[in-house]
């Protein structure tokens, strides 16, 4: 069966956003071009790592002699997007594996997300994009300015969760918090 590809080149919008309250949020990578929208669920850690790796690619490109791809050092003000996710959020799939790359022929950052696959022998990311044929995938190509804005917003969304306890560093729930006793599990 052929792979269903949700492909977006030069999208109107690419953001990570959440649904729910801190401590019980679901993270989504959402992309839109015109009326076409795709939303895939992510883990908070996947979101944070994606932002970090996008910034690493951009910083590496910027360090090239003369910054040949005109990578901005900061987010261009016209690309700042603080709006909530487009509603309704209809999840295509929960993300398992992801890949990130650079396409020099189009001067775009390329993000691919693949569904989480659970098998009888593996309770986790049972999909390898290099050897397996996925049922679906999200493929997004974005220019460097959009990529910088995406990374910045994603870091802000990830950081907007529950406040951390100044004593133990664990998240504080809305209904209170008790620091764990050192040495106890």
mmCIF file of N, CA and C in Angstrom, residues 8-137:
data_model
loop_
_atom_site.group_PDB
_atom_site.id
_atom_site.type_symbol
_atom_site.label_atom_id
_atom_site.label_comp_id
_atom_site.label_asym_id
_atom_site.label_seq_id
_atom_site.Cartn_x
_atom_site.Cartn_y
_atom_site.Cartn_z
ATOM 1 N N UNK A 8 4.013 19.596 2.420
ATOM 2 C CA UNK A 8 3.876 21.043 2.426
ATOM 3 C C UNK A 8 5.218 21.667 2.048
ATOM 4 N N UNK A 9 5.255 22.342 0.909
ATOM 5 C CA UNK A 9 6.441 23.091 0.507
ATOM 6 C C UNK A 9 6.060 24.570 0.579
ATOM 7 N N UNK A 10 6.844 25.363 1.276
ATOM 8 C CA UNK A 10 6.568 26.785 1.477
ATOM 9 C C UNK A 10 5.195 26.988 2.132
ATOM 10 N N UNK A 11 4.936 26.361 3.281
ATOM 11 C CA UNK A 11 3.613 26.493 3.920
ATOM 12 C C UNK A 11 3.354 27.919 4.403
ATOM 13 N N UNK A 12 2.056 28.222 4.539
ATOM 14 C CA UNK A 12 1.647 29.525 5.088
ATOM 15 C C UNK A 12 1.965 29.596 6.575
ATOM 16 N N UNK A 13 1.930 28.428 7.248
ATOM 17 C CA UNK A 13 2.113 28.404 8.700
ATOM 18 C C UNK A 13 2.669 27.053 9.130
ATOM 19 N N UNK A 14 3.637 27.087 10.050
ATOM 20 C CA UNK A 14 4.162 25.883 10.684
ATOM 21 C C UNK A 14 4.430 26.233 12.134
ATOM 22 N N UNK A 15 3.746 25.545 13.061
ATOM 23 C CA UNK A 15 3.894 25.844 14.484
ATOM 24 C C UNK A 15 3.803 24.576 15.318
ATOM 25 N N UNK A 16 4.374 24.648 16.492
ATOM 26 C CA UNK A 16 4.086 23.680 17.548
ATOM 27 C C UNK A 16 3.178 24.403 18.520
ATOM 28 N N UNK A 17 2.095 23.751 18.897
ATOM 29 C CA UNK A 17 1.157 24.301 19.862
ATOM 30 C C UNK A 17 0.633 23.188 20.733
ATOM 31 N N UNK A 18 -0.189 23.550 21.699
ATOM 32 C CA UNK A 18 -0.708 22.553 22.630
ATOM 33 C C UNK A 18 -2.215 22.659 22.784
ATOM 34 N N UNK A 19 -2.781 21.551 23.238
ATOM 35 C CA UNK A 19 -4.181 21.492 23.632
ATOM 36 C C UNK A 19 -4.177 20.944 25.049
ATOM 37 N N UNK A 20 -4.896 21.597 25.948
ATOM 38 C CA UNK A 20 -4.964 21.144 27.336
ATOM 39 C C UNK A 20 -4.227 22.091 28.272
ATOM 40 N N UNK A 21 -4.299 21.764 29.552
ATOM 41 C CA UNK A 21 -3.692 22.586 30.598
ATOM 42 C C UNK A 21 -2.299 22.073 30.932
ATOM 43 N N UNK A 22 -1.416 22.963 31.421
ATOM 44 C CA UNK A 22 -0.073 22.517 31.812
ATOM 45 C C UNK A 22 -0.154 21.291 32.721
ATOM 46 N N UNK A 23 0.679 20.321 32.415
ATOM 47 C CA UNK A 23 0.666 19.056 33.144
ATOM 48 C C UNK A 23 -0.157 17.999 32.444
ATOM 49 N N UNK A 24 -1.057 18.441 31.555
ATOM 50 C CA UNK A 24 -1.891 17.503 30.805
ATOM 51 C C UNK A 24 -2.037 17.990 29.360
ATOM 52 N N UNK A 25 -0.974 18.593 28.836
ATOM 53 C CA UNK A 25 -1.020 19.136 27.479
ATOM 54 C C UNK A 25 -0.652 18.061 26.456
ATOM 55 N N UNK A 26 -1.271 18.173 25.279
ATOM 56 C CA UNK A 26 -0.873 17.386 24.126
ATOM 57 C C UNK A 26 -0.224 18.360 23.151
ATOM 58 N N UNK A 27 0.970 18.019 22.706
ATOM 59 C CA UNK A 27 1.709 18.864 21.772
ATOM 60 C C UNK A 27 1.393 18.441 20.345
ATOM 61 N N UNK A 28 1.266 19.438 19.468
ATOM 62 C CA UNK A 28 1.003 19.179 18.057
ATOM 63 C C UNK A 28 1.951 19.985 17.187
ATOM 64 N N UNK A 29 2.419 19.353 16.128
ATOM 65 C CA UNK A 29 3.101 20.037 15.041
ATOM 66 C C UNK A 29 2.020 20.243 13.993
ATOM 67 N N UNK A 30 1.723 21.517 13.708
ATOM 68 C CA UNK A 30 0.627 21.812 12.787
ATOM 69 C C UNK A 30 1.166 22.649 11.627
ATOM 70 N N UNK A 31 0.762 22.270 10.426
ATOM 71 C CA UNK A 31 1.192 22.969 9.223
ATOM 72 C C UNK A 31 -0.022 23.262 8.359
ATOM 73 N N UNK A 32 0.012 24.445 7.709
ATOM 74 C CA UNK A 32 -1.134 24.851 6.887
ATOM 75 C C UNK A 32 -0.651 25.561 5.633
ATOM 76 N N UNK A 33 -1.290 25.213 4.526
ATOM 77 C CA UNK A 33 -1.171 25.952 3.269
ATOM 78 C C UNK A 33 -2.585 26.122 2.762
ATOM 79 N N UNK A 34 -3.045 27.362 2.700
ATOM 80 C CA UNK A 34 -4.423 27.617 2.289
ATOM 81 C C UNK A 34 -5.381 26.905 3.219
ATOM 82 N N UNK A 35 -6.265 26.075 2.656
ATOM 83 C CA UNK A 35 -7.235 25.325 3.458
ATOM 84 C C UNK A 35 -6.717 23.954 3.876
ATOM 85 N N UNK A 36 -5.549 23.556 3.372
ATOM 86 C CA UNK A 36 -4.973 22.256 3.720
ATOM 87 C C UNK A 36 -4.229 22.368 5.047
ATOM 88 N N UNK A 37 -4.648 21.579 6.032
ATOM 89 C CA UNK A 37 -4.040 21.583 7.365
ATOM 90 C C UNK A 37 -3.715 20.150 7.760
ATOM 91 N N UNK A 38 -2.556 19.978 8.385
ATOM 92 C CA UNK A 38 -2.204 18.679 8.960
ATOM 93 C C UNK A 38 -1.660 18.926 10.362
ATOM 94 N N UNK A 39 -2.079 18.088 11.299
ATOM 95 C CA UNK A 39 -1.619 18.164 12.685
ATOM 96 C C UNK A 39 -1.168 16.786 13.117
ATOM 97 N N UNK A 40 0.054 16.699 13.644
ATOM 98 C CA UNK A 40 0.545 15.433 14.174
ATOM 99 C C UNK A 40 0.933 15.646 15.636
ATOM 100 N N UNK A 41 0.588 14.691 16.467
ATOM 101 C CA UNK A 41 0.898 14.786 17.893
ATOM 102 C C UNK A 41 2.374 14.484 18.114
ATOM 103 N N UNK A 42 2.965 15.206 19.066
ATOM 104 C CA UNK A 42 4.365 15.039 19.447
ATOM 105 C C UNK A 42 4.464 14.932 20.954
ATOM 106 N N UNK A 43 5.540 14.377 21.428
ATOM 107 C CA UNK A 43 5.864 14.460 22.841
ATOM 108 C C UNK A 43 6.530 15.811 23.099
ATOM 109 N N UNK A 44 6.455 16.283 24.304
ATOM 110 C CA UNK A 44 7.094 17.538 24.676
ATOM 111 C C UNK A 44 8.596 17.484 24.364
ATOM 112 N N UNK A 45 9.216 16.358 24.682
ATOM 113 C CA UNK A 45 10.647 16.201 24.454
ATOM 114 C C UNK A 45 10.980 16.224 22.968
ATOM 115 N N UNK A 46 10.118 15.644 22.133
ATOM 116 C CA UNK A 46 10.334 15.687 20.689
ATOM 117 C C UNK A 46 10.265 17.127 20.190
ATOM 118 N N UNK A 47 9.321 17.889 20.720
ATOM 119 C CA UNK A 47 9.172 19.287 20.328
ATOM 120 C C UNK A 47 10.435 20.075 20.677
ATOM 121 N N UNK A 48 10.915 19.900 21.916
ATOM 122 C CA UNK A 48 12.104 20.622 22.365
ATOM 123 C C UNK A 48 13.325 20.239 21.529
ATOM 124 N N UNK A 49 13.490 18.956 21.250
ATOM 125 C CA UNK A 49 14.636 18.497 20.467
ATOM 126 C C UNK A 49 14.558 18.992 19.026
ATOM 127 N N UNK A 50 13.362 19.022 18.461
ATOM 128 C CA UNK A 50 13.190 19.528 17.105
ATOM 129 C C UNK A 50 13.625 20.987 17.021
ATOM 130 N N UNK A 51 13.188 21.813 17.969
ATOM 131 C CA UNK A 51 13.580 23.225 17.976
ATOM 132 C C UNK A 51 15.096 23.362 18.107
ATOM 133 N N UNK A 52 15.678 22.589 18.990
ATOM 134 C CA UNK A 52 17.127 22.642 19.204
ATOM 135 C C UNK A 52 17.883 22.274 17.925
ATOM 136 N N UNK A 53 17.459 21.217 17.259
ATOM 137 C CA UNK A 53 18.157 20.750 16.056
ATOM 138 C C UNK A 53 17.939 21.693 14.870
ATOM 139 N N UNK A 54 16.761 22.306 14.760
ATOM 140 C CA UNK A 54 16.532 23.298 13.708
ATOM 141 C C UNK A 54 17.499 24.464 13.909
ATOM 142 N N UNK A 55 17.609 24.947 15.148
ATOM 143 C CA UNK A 55 18.545 26.037 15.424
ATOM 144 C C UNK A 55 19.985 25.632 15.120
ATOM 145 N N UNK A 56 20.353 24.394 15.430
ATOM 146 C CA UNK A 56 21.718 23.924 15.134
ATOM 147 C C UNK A 56 21.997 23.962 13.635
ATOM 148 N N UNK A 57 21.044 23.492 12.822
ATOM 149 C CA UNK A 57 21.223 23.520 11.370
ATOM 150 C C UNK A 57 21.381 24.966 10.906
ATOM 151 N N UNK A 58 20.512 25.850 11.389
ATOM 152 C CA UNK A 58 20.567 27.247 10.966
ATOM 153 C C UNK A 58 21.876 27.909 11.384
ATOM 154 N N UNK A 59 22.333 27.636 12.605
ATOM 155 C CA UNK A 59 23.586 28.215 13.079
ATOM 156 C C UNK A 59 24.770 27.710 12.253
ATOM 157 N N UNK A 60 24.722 26.441 11.891
ATOM 158 C CA UNK A 60 25.781 25.863 11.064
ATOM 159 C C UNK A 60 25.794 26.514 9.675
ATOM 160 N N UNK A 61 24.616 26.702 9.092
ATOM 161 C CA UNK A 61 24.520 27.346 7.778
ATOM 162 C C UNK A 61 24.969 28.805 7.837
ATOM 163 N N UNK A 62 24.611 29.472 8.924
ATOM 164 C CA UNK A 62 24.959 30.880 9.096
ATOM 165 C C UNK A 62 26.472 31.066 9.204
ATOM 166 N N UNK A 63 27.150 30.051 9.752
ATOM 167 C CA UNK A 63 28.592 30.128 9.951
ATOM 168 C C UNK A 63 29.361 29.980 8.639
ATOM 169 N N UNK A 64 28.673 29.562 7.575
ATOM 170 C CA UNK A 64 29.329 29.435 6.279
ATOM 171 C C UNK A 64 29.848 30.778 5.814
ATOM 172 N N UNK A 65 30.903 30.769 5.026
ATOM 173 C CA UNK A 65 31.543 32.003 4.576
ATOM 174 C C UNK A 65 30.545 32.931 3.897
ATOM 175 N N UNK A 66 30.342 34.090 4.502
ATOM 176 C CA UNK A 66 29.433 35.092 3.956
ATOM 177 C C UNK A 66 27.956 34.797 4.168
ATOM 178 N N UNK A 67 27.626 33.803 5.017
ATOM 179 C CA UNK A 67 26.228 33.441 5.274
ATOM 180 C C UNK A 67 25.468 33.327 3.941
ATOM 181 N N UNK A 68 25.857 32.369 3.090
ATOM 182 C CA UNK A 68 25.323 32.301 1.725
ATOM 183 C C UNK A 68 23.809 32.106 1.626
ATOM 184 N N UNK A 69 23.176 31.599 2.672
ATOM 185 C CA UNK A 69 21.726 31.374 2.623
ATOM 186 C C UNK A 69 20.942 32.459 3.361
ATOM 187 N N UNK A 70 21.637 33.530 3.774
ATOM 188 C CA UNK A 70 21.001 34.651 4.472
ATOM 189 C C UNK A 70 20.184 34.191 5.674
ATOM 190 N N UNK A 71 20.783 33.339 6.481
ATOM 191 C CA UNK A 71 20.113 32.846 7.682
ATOM 192 C C UNK A 71 20.064 33.960 8.716
ATOM 193 N N UNK A 72 18.867 34.297 9.222
ATOM 194 C CA UNK A 72 18.781 35.353 10.235
ATOM 195 C C UNK A 72 19.298 34.865 11.591
ATOM 196 N N UNK A 73 19.935 35.782 12.336
ATOM 197 C CA UNK A 73 20.426 35.423 13.669
ATOM 198 C C UNK A 73 19.290 35.377 14.671
ATOM 199 N N UNK A 74 18.271 36.206 14.457
ATOM 200 C CA UNK A 74 17.091 36.225 15.323
ATOM 201 C C UNK A 74 15.846 36.092 14.444
ATOM 202 N N UNK A 75 14.729 35.860 15.086
ATOM 203 C CA UNK A 75 13.481 35.695 14.354
ATOM 204 C C UNK A 75 13.048 37.012 13.721
ATOM 205 N N UNK A 76 12.855 37.024 12.411
ATOM 206 C CA UNK A 76 12.332 38.236 11.771
ATOM 207 C C UNK A 76 10.947 38.570 12.338
ATOM 208 N N UNK A 77 10.739 39.822 12.725
ATOM 209 C CA UNK A 77 9.506 40.246 13.412
ATOM 210 C C UNK A 77 8.256 39.895 12.606
ATOM 211 N N UNK A 78 8.335 39.971 11.287
ATOM 212 C CA UNK A 78 7.159 39.680 10.459
ATOM 213 C C UNK A 78 6.802 38.191 10.442
ATOM 214 N N UNK A 79 7.692 37.353 10.955
ATOM 215 C CA UNK A 79 7.422 35.911 10.989
ATOM 216 C C UNK A 79 7.004 35.406 12.372
ATOM 217 N N UNK A 80 6.932 36.289 13.353
ATOM 218 C CA UNK A 80 6.504 35.896 14.694
ATOM 219 C C UNK A 80 5.042 35.446 14.628
ATOM 220 N N UNK A 81 4.749 34.289 15.197
ATOM 221 C CA UNK A 81 3.402 33.715 15.193
ATOM 222 C C UNK A 81 3.070 33.281 16.613
ATOM 223 N N UNK A 82 2.241 34.052 17.289
ATOM 224 C CA UNK A 82 1.830 33.726 18.654
ATOM 225 C C UNK A 82 0.379 33.285 18.727
ATOM 226 N N UNK A 83 -0.214 32.979 17.590
ATOM 227 C CA UNK A 83 -1.615 32.578 17.547
ATOM 228 C C UNK A 83 -1.757 31.111 17.981
ATOM 229 N N UNK A 84 -2.934 30.749 18.513
ATOM 230 C CA UNK A 84 -3.166 29.343 18.885
ATOM 231 C C UNK A 84 -3.243 28.466 17.644
ATOM 232 N N UNK A 85 -3.261 27.167 17.881
ATOM 233 C CA UNK A 85 -3.417 26.210 16.789
ATOM 234 C C UNK A 85 -4.719 26.483 16.042
ATOM 235 N N UNK A 86 -4.715 26.207 14.737
ATOM 236 C CA UNK A 86 -5.946 26.300 13.965
ATOM 237 C C UNK A 86 -6.897 25.217 14.456
ATOM 238 N N UNK A 87 -8.164 25.580 14.610
ATOM 239 C CA UNK A 87 -9.177 24.665 15.134
ATOM 240 C C UNK A 87 -10.112 24.220 14.026
ATOM 241 N N UNK A 88 -10.684 23.049 14.115
ATOM 242 C CA UNK A 88 -10.415 22.041 15.121
ATOM 243 C C UNK A 88 -9.095 21.322 14.825
ATOM 244 N N UNK A 89 -8.426 20.848 15.865
ATOM 245 C CA UNK A 89 -7.195 20.097 15.702
ATOM 246 C C UNK A 89 -7.586 18.644 15.438
ATOM 247 N N UNK A 90 -7.305 18.183 14.234
ATOM 248 C CA UNK A 90 -7.614 16.800 13.850
ATOM 249 C C UNK A 90 -6.291 16.080 13.619
ATOM 250 N N UNK A 91 -5.958 15.200 14.535
ATOM 251 C CA UNK A 91 -4.672 14.505 14.530
ATOM 252 C C UNK A 91 -4.582 13.501 13.391
ATOM 253 N N UNK A 92 -3.543 13.638 12.563
ATOM 254 C CA UNK A 92 -3.279 12.673 11.497
ATOM 255 C C UNK A 92 -2.692 11.398 12.100
ATOM 256 N N UNK A 93 -1.707 11.578 13.011
ATOM 257 C CA UNK A 93 -1.074 10.452 13.697
ATOM 258 C C UNK A 93 -0.240 10.976 14.855
ATOM 259 N N UNK A 94 0.172 10.049 15.740
ATOM 260 C CA UNK A 94 1.114 10.361 16.824
ATOM 261 C C UNK A 94 2.498 10.066 16.288
ATOM 262 N N UNK A 95 3.400 11.027 16.442
ATOM 263 C CA UNK A 95 4.734 10.916 15.870
ATOM 264 C C UNK A 95 5.609 9.956 16.654
ATOM 265 N N UNK A 96 6.288 9.096 15.918
ATOM 266 C CA UNK A 96 7.302 8.206 16.474
ATOM 267 C C UNK A 96 8.660 8.741 16.058
ATOM 268 N N UNK A 97 9.088 8.370 14.857
ATOM 269 C CA UNK A 97 10.379 8.808 14.327
ATOM 270 C C UNK A 97 10.234 10.143 13.598
ATOM 271 N N UNK A 98 11.322 10.904 13.625
ATOM 272 C CA UNK A 98 11.392 12.169 12.888
ATOM 273 C C UNK A 98 12.751 12.250 12.218
ATOM 274 N N UNK A 99 12.802 13.016 11.134
ATOM 275 C CA UNK A 99 14.094 13.317 10.529
ATOM 276 C C UNK A 99 14.112 14.797 10.175
ATOM 277 N N UNK A 100 15.307 15.327 10.144
ATOM 278 C CA UNK A 100 15.496 16.748 9.887
ATOM 279 C C UNK A 100 16.671 16.883 8.946
ATOM 280 N N UNK A 101 16.544 17.742 7.964
ATOM 281 C CA UNK A 101 17.636 17.894 7.021
ATOM 282 C C UNK A 101 17.625 19.251 6.356
ATOM 283 N N UNK A 102 18.546 19.403 5.414
ATOM 284 C CA UNK A 102 18.719 20.636 4.669
ATOM 285 C C UNK A 102 18.753 20.293 3.186
ATOM 286 N N UNK A 103 17.966 20.993 2.394
ATOM 287 C CA UNK A 103 17.957 20.799 0.952
ATOM 288 C C UNK A 103 18.614 22.015 0.309
ATOM 289 N N UNK A 104 19.882 21.904 -0.100
ATOM 290 C CA UNK A 104 20.573 23.061 -0.675
ATOM 291 C C UNK A 104 19.999 23.489 -2.026
ATOM 292 N N UNK A 105 19.320 22.586 -2.732
ATOM 293 C CA UNK A 105 18.767 22.943 -4.036
ATOM 294 C C UNK A 105 17.604 23.932 -3.914
ATOM 295 N N UNK A 106 16.895 23.893 -2.797
ATOM 296 C CA UNK A 106 15.783 24.828 -2.582
ATOM 297 C C UNK A 106 16.056 25.787 -1.428
ATOM 298 N N UNK A 107 17.187 25.606 -0.740
ATOM 299 C CA UNK A 107 17.558 26.414 0.431
ATOM 300 C C UNK A 107 16.455 26.340 1.499
ATOM 301 N N UNK A 108 16.030 25.108 1.802
ATOM 302 C CA UNK A 108 14.975 24.898 2.784
ATOM 303 C C UNK A 108 15.369 23.841 3.803
ATOM 304 N N UNK A 109 14.869 24.040 5.028
ATOM 305 C CA UNK A 109 14.964 23.028 6.071
ATOM 306 C C UNK A 109 13.841 22.031 5.802
ATOM 307 N N UNK A 110 14.146 20.750 5.931
ATOM 308 C CA UNK A 110 13.171 19.697 5.641
ATOM 309 C C UNK A 110 12.887 18.921 6.929
ATOM 310 N N UNK A 111 11.611 18.867 7.303
ATOM 311 C CA UNK A 111 11.174 18.133 8.490
ATOM 312 C C UNK A 111 10.282 16.986 8.029
ATOM 313 N N UNK A 112 10.580 15.784 8.506
ATOM 314 C CA UNK A 112 9.732 14.632 8.225
ATOM 315 C C UNK A 112 9.306 14.012 9.549
ATOM 316 N N UNK A 113 8.038 13.659 9.651
ATOM 317 C CA UNK A 113 7.511 12.991 10.851
ATOM 318 C C UNK A 113 6.802 11.720 10.396
ATOM 319 N N UNK A 114 7.039 10.639 11.144
ATOM 320 C CA UNK A 114 6.479 9.332 10.832
ATOM 321 C C UNK A 114 5.656 8.852 12.018
ATOM 322 N N UNK A 115 4.610 8.073 11.769
ATOM 323 C CA UNK A 115 3.756 7.603 12.869
ATOM 324 C C UNK A 115 4.483 6.658 13.823
ATOM 325 N N UNK A 116 4.061 6.714 15.068
ATOM 326 C CA UNK A 116 4.514 5.766 16.082
ATOM 327 C C UNK A 116 3.921 4.419 15.709
ATOM 328 N N UNK A 117 4.759 3.403 15.667
ATOM 329 C CA UNK A 117 4.310 2.064 15.304
ATOM 330 C C UNK A 117 4.649 1.129 16.443
ATOM 331 N N UNK A 118 3.630 0.463 16.957
ATOM 332 C CA UNK A 118 3.852 -0.537 18.004
ATOM 333 C C UNK A 118 3.727 -1.915 17.380
ATOM 334 N N UNK A 119 4.704 -2.753 17.674
ATOM 335 C CA UNK A 119 4.685 -4.121 17.170
ATOM 336 C C UNK A 119 4.565 -5.072 18.346
ATOM 337 N N UNK A 120 4.375 -6.350 18.053
ATOM 338 C CA UNK A 120 4.257 -7.345 19.120
ATOM 339 C C UNK A 120 5.536 -7.464 19.928
ATOM 340 N N UNK A 121 6.678 -7.253 19.286
ATOM 341 C CA UNK A 121 7.957 -7.427 19.977
ATOM 342 C C UNK A 121 8.547 -6.128 20.492
ATOM 343 N N UNK A 122 8.012 -5.002 20.055
ATOM 344 C CA UNK A 122 8.585 -3.713 20.435
ATOM 345 C C UNK A 122 7.478 -2.746 20.813
ATOM 346 N N UNK A 123 7.467 -2.303 22.013
ATOM 347 C CA UNK A 123 6.450 -1.354 22.470
ATOM 348 C C UNK A 123 6.984 0.069 22.348
ATOM 349 N N UNK A 124 7.212 0.516 21.154
ATOM 350 C CA UNK A 124 7.757 1.860 20.989
ATOM 351 C C UNK A 124 7.860 2.220 19.537
ATOM 352 N N UNK A 125 8.960 2.855 19.173
ATOM 353 C CA UNK A 125 9.140 3.326 17.824
ATOM 354 C C UNK A 125 9.630 2.176 16.961
ATOM 355 N N UNK A 126 8.699 1.366 16.465
ATOM 356 C CA UNK A 126 9.027 0.204 15.677
ATOM 357 C C UNK A 126 9.200 0.521 14.204
ATOM 358 N N UNK A 127 9.443 1.766 13.855
ATOM 359 C CA UNK A 127 9.558 2.166 12.458
ATOM 360 C C UNK A 127 10.920 2.779 12.207
ATOM 361 N N UNK A 128 11.570 2.325 11.159
ATOM 362 C CA UNK A 128 12.846 2.891 10.732
ATOM 363 C C UNK A 128 12.623 3.503 9.351
ATOM 364 N N UNK A 129 12.656 4.859 9.227
ATOM 365 C CA UNK A 129 12.357 5.489 7.940
ATOM 366 C C UNK A 129 13.333 5.112 6.834
ATOM 367 N N UNK A 130 14.510 4.586 7.187
ATOM 368 C CA UNK A 130 15.480 4.204 6.169
ATOM 369 C C UNK A 130 15.191 2.821 5.569
ATOM 370 N N UNK A 131 14.481 1.968 6.297
ATOM 371 C CA UNK A 131 14.262 0.599 5.809
ATOM 372 C C UNK A 131 12.792 0.209 5.693
ATOM 373 N N UNK A 132 11.909 0.859 6.416
ATOM 374 C CA UNK A 132 10.487 0.493 6.422
ATOM 375 C C UNK A 132 9.671 1.447 5.559
ATOM 376 N N UNK A 133 8.554 0.947 5.061
ATOM 377 C CA UNK A 133 7.606 1.755 4.307
ATOM 378 C C UNK A 133 6.508 2.210 5.268
ATOM 379 N N UNK A 134 6.430 3.527 5.564
ATOM 380 C CA UNK A 134 5.427 3.989 6.516
ATOM 381 C C UNK A 134 4.030 4.038 5.894
ATOM 382 N N UNK A 135 3.022 3.940 6.733
ATOM 383 C CA UNK A 135 1.648 4.081 6.262
ATOM 384 C C UNK A 135 1.375 5.541 5.890
ATOM 385 N N UNK A 136 1.970 6.467 6.676
ATOM 386 C CA UNK A 136 1.806 7.904 6.474
ATOM 387 C C UNK A 136 3.101 8.608 6.810
ATOM 388 N N UNK A 137 3.227 9.830 6.321
ATOM 389 C CA UNK A 137 4.309 10.688 6.774
ATOM 390 C C UNK A 137 3.938 12.130 6.512
#
